[in-house]
Coordinates of C-alpha atoms in Angstrom, one line a residue:
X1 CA 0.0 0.0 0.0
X2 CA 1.2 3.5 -1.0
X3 CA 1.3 6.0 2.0
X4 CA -0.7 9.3 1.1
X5 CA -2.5 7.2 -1.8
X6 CA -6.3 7.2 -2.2
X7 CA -7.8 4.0 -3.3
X8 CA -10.9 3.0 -4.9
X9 CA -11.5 0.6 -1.6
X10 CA -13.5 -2.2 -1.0
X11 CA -15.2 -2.7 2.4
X12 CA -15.8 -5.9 4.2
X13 CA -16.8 -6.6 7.6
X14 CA -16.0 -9.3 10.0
X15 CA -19.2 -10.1 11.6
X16 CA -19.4 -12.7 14.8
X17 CA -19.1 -13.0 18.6
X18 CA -17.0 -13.1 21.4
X19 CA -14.5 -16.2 21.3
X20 CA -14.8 -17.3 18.4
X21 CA -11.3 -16.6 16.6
X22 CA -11.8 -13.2 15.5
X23 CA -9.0 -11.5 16.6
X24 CA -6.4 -14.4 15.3
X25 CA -8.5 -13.6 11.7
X26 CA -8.3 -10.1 12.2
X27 CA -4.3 -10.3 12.6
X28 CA -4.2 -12.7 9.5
X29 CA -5.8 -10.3 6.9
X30 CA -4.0 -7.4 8.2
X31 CA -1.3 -9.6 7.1
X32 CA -2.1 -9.0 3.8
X33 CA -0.6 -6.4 1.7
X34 CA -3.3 -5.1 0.4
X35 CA -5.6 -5.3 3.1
X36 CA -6.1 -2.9 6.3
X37 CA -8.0 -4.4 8.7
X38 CA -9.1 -2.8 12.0
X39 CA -10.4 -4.2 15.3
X40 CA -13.5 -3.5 17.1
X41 CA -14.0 -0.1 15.3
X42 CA -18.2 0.5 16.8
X43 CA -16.6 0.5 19.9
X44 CA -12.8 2.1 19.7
X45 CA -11.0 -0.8 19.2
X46 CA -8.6 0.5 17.4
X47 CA -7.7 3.5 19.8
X48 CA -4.6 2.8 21.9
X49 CA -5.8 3.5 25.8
X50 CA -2.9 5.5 27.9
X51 CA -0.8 3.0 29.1
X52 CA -2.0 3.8 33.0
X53 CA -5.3 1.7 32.5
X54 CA -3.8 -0.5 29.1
X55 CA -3.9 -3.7 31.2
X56 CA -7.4 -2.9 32.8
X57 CA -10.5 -4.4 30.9
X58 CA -13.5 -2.0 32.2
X59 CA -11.3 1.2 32.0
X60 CA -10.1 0.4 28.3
X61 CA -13.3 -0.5 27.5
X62 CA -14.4 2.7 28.6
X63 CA -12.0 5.0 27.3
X64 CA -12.4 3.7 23.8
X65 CA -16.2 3.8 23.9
X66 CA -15.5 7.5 24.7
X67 CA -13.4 8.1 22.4
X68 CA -14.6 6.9 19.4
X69 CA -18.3 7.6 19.6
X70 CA -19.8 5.0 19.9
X71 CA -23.4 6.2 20.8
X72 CA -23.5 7.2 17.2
X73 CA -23.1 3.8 15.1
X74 CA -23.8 5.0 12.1
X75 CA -21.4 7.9 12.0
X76 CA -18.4 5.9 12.4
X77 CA -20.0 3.4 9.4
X78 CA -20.2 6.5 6.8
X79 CA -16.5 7.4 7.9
X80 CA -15.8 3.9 7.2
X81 CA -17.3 3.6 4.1
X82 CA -15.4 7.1 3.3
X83 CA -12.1 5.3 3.8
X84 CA -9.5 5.0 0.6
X85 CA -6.5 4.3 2.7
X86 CA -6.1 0.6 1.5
X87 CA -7.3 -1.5 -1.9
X88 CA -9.3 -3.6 1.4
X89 CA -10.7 -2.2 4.4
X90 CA -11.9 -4.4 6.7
X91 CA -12.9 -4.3 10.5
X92 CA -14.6 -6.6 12.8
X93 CA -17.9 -6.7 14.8
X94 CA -19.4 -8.4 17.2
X95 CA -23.3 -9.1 16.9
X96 CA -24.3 -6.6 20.0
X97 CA -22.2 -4.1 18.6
X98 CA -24.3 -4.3 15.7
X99 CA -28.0 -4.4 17.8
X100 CA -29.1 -0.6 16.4
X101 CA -32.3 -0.6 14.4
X102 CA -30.2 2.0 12.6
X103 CA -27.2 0.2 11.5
X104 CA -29.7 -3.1 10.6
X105 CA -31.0 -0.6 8.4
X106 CA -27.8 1.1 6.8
X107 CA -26.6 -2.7 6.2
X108 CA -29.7 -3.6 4.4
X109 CA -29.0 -0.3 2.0
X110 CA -25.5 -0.6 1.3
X111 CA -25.0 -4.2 0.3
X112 CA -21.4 -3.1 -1.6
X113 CA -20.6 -4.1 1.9
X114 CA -18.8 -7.6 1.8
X115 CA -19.1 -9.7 5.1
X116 CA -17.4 -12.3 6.4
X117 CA -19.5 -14.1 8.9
X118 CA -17.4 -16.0 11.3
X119 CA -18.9 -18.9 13.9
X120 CA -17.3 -21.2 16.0
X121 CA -18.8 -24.9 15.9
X122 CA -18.3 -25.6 19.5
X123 CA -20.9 -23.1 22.0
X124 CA -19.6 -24.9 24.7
X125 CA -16.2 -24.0 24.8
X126 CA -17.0 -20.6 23.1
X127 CA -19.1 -19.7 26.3
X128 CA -16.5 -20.9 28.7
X129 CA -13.7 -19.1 26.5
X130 CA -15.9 -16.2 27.3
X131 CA -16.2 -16.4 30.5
X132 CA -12.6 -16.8 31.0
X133 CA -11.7 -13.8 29.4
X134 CA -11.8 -11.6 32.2
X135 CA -9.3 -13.4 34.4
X136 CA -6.3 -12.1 35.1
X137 CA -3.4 -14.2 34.2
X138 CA 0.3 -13.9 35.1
X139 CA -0.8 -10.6 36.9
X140 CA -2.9 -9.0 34.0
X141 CA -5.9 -9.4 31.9
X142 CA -4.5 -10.8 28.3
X143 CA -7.4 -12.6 26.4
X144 CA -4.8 -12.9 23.7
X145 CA -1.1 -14.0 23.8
X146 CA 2.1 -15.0 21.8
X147 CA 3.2 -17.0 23.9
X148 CA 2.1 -19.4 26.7
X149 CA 0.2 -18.1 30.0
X150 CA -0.9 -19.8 33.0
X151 CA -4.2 -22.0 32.6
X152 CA -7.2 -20.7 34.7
X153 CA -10.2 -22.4 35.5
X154 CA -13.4 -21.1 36.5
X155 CA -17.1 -21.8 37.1
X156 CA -19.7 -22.0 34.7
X157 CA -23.5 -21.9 35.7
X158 CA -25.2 -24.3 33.0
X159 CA -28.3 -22.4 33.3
X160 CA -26.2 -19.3 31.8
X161 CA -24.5 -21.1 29.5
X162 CA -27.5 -23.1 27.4
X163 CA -29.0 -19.5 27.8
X164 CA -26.1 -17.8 25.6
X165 CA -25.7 -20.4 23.5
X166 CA -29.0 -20.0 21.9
X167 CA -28.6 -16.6 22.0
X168 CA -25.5 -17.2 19.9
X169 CA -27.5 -19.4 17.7
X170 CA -30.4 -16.7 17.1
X171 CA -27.9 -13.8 16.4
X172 CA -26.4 -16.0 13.5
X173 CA -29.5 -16.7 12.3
X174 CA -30.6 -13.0 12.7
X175 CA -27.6 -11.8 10.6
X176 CA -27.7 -14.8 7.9
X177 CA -31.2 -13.4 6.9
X178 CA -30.3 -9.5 7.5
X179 CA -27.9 -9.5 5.4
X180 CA -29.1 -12.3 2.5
X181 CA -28.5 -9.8 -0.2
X182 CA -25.1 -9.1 0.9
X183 CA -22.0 -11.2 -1.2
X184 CA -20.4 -13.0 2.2
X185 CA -18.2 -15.9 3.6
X186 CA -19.2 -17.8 6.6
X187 CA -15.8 -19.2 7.9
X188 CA -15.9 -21.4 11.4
X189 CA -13.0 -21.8 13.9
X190 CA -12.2 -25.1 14.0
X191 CA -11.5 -25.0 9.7
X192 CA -10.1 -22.0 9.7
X193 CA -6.9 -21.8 11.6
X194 CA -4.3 -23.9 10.1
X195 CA -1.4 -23.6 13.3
X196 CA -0.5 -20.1 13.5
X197 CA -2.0 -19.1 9.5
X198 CA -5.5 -19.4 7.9
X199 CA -6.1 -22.5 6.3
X200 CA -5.6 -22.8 2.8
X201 CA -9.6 -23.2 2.0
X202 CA -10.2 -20.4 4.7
X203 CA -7.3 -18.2 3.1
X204 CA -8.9 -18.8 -0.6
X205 CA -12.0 -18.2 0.4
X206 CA -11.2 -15.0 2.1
X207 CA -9.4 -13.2 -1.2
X208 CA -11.6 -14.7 -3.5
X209 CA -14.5 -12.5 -1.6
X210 CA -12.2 -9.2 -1.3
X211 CA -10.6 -10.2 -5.1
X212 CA -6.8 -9.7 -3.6
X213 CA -4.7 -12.1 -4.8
X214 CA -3.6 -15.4 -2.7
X215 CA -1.2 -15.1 -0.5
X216 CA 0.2 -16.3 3.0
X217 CA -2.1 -14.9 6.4
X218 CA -0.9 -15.6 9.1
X219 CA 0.0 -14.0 13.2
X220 CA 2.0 -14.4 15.7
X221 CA -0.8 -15.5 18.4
X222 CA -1.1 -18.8 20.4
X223 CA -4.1 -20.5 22.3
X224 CA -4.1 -19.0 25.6
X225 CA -7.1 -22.0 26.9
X226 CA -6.6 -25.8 26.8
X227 CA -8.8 -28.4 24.8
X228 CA -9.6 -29.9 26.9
X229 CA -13.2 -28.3 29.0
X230 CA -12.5 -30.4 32.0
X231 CA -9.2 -27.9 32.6
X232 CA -11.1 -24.9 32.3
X233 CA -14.6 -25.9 34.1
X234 CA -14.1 -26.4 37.8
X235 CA -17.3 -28.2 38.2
X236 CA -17.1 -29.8 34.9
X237 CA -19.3 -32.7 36.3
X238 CA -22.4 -30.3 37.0
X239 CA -22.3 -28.8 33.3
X240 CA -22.0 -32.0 31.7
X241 CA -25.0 -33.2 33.6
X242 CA -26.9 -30.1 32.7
X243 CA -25.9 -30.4 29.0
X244 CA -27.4 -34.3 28.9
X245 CA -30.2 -34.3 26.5
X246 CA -29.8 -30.7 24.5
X247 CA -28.6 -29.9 21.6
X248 CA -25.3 -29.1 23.1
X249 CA -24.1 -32.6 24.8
X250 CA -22.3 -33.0 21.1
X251 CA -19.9 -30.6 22.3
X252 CA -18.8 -31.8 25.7
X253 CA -16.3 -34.5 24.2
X254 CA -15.3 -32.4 21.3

């Protein structure tokens, strides 16, 4: 990309929720030369906090919302749109960011928008992932690494869980018909990642949508949970129970 240059850009958008590989995908395409590929932009991801509440979730969180406007959603998707910084421009959002009768209705009008909607197969270990993010390991919260932390466990109500996981399940539904007329990807978690690079079908299927030319995209970030759910649920044995019978018992020995 050519610094100062104004491009005739496409826009795509990373659509999903929490946990589900978003940030590792996010990474991967800004990999790519020609694309530029912001985080959470509804909500300021892509403002750097001051470095006395960086390693604070709530305060971040905060301070970016501030910052970036976020009580006006459709403002910050006209800037986007406006971009021509890149051939690609790209950010990501996640379903409740995306909640505004307003922006449902400025996605409906501007289907140039390209989407990429990401899922991950597994709710169980999605909701768990989630629910782990908050903890504080090695003395600071780091839902993301590149390299190994320390393993935490915590405890999951089941009533909570099944309760989110539909919800999941709804809001994918929600967006696969609100956005029918849109030209989109669904990619899932478990196909997608291919060690530390997209897979080759995830990786072909990504620059076939945004017409850039293949190429390598990959980051530098590692799993920060285990595989296994018995290391991260402390009362594993309740859950499982709970799960028996619903649509989500598949997941427990995944």
């Amino acid at each position: 990309m050519i610094p100062g240059y104004h491009y005739t850009s496409m826009k795509a958008i990373i659509i999903t929720s929490q946990r589900s590989g978003s940030n590792f995908l996010r990474h991967c395409l800004q990999s790519h030369p020609k694309i530029s590929c912001d985080g959470e932009l509804m909500i300021g991801g892509p403002i750097t906090p001051p470095r006395l509440i960086e390693n604070w979730r709530m305060p971040t969180k905060i301070y970016r919302w501030i910052r970036a406007g976020a009580w006006n959603p459709v403002r910050i998707l006209e800037e986007f749109r406006a971009r021509t910084d890149a051939p690609v421009v790209v950010f990501k959002a996640m379903y409740n960011q995306l909640r505004s009768p307003k922006v449902h209705e400025y996605l409906r009008e501007h289907t140039d928008i390209r989407i990429i909607h990401l899922r991950r197969n597994n709710l169980v270990k999605q909701y768990v992932s989630k629910t782990l993010m908050g903890k504080r390991r090695d003395g600071r919260w780091q839902p993301h690494s590149t390299s190994k932390v320390r393993t935490v466990a915590t405890h999951i109500s089941p009533q909570a869980a099944i309760r989110e996981m539909r919800n999941v399940q709804r809001q994918f539904d929600l967006f696969e018909q609100l956005l029918s007329n849109h030209r989109k990807i669904e990619l899932v978690y478990e196909d997608m990642i291919d060690g530390q690079c997209l897979s080759d079908a995830a990786r072909e299927a990504v620059c076939d949508l945004l017409e850039v030319e293949s190429a390598p995209m990959c980051c530098d970030f590692v799993k920060v949970n285990p595989n296994k759910l018995e290391l991260m649920v402390k009362n594993y044995d309740e859950l499982a129970a709970a799960l028996k019978g619903t649509e989500f018992e598949q997941y427990l020995q995944d």
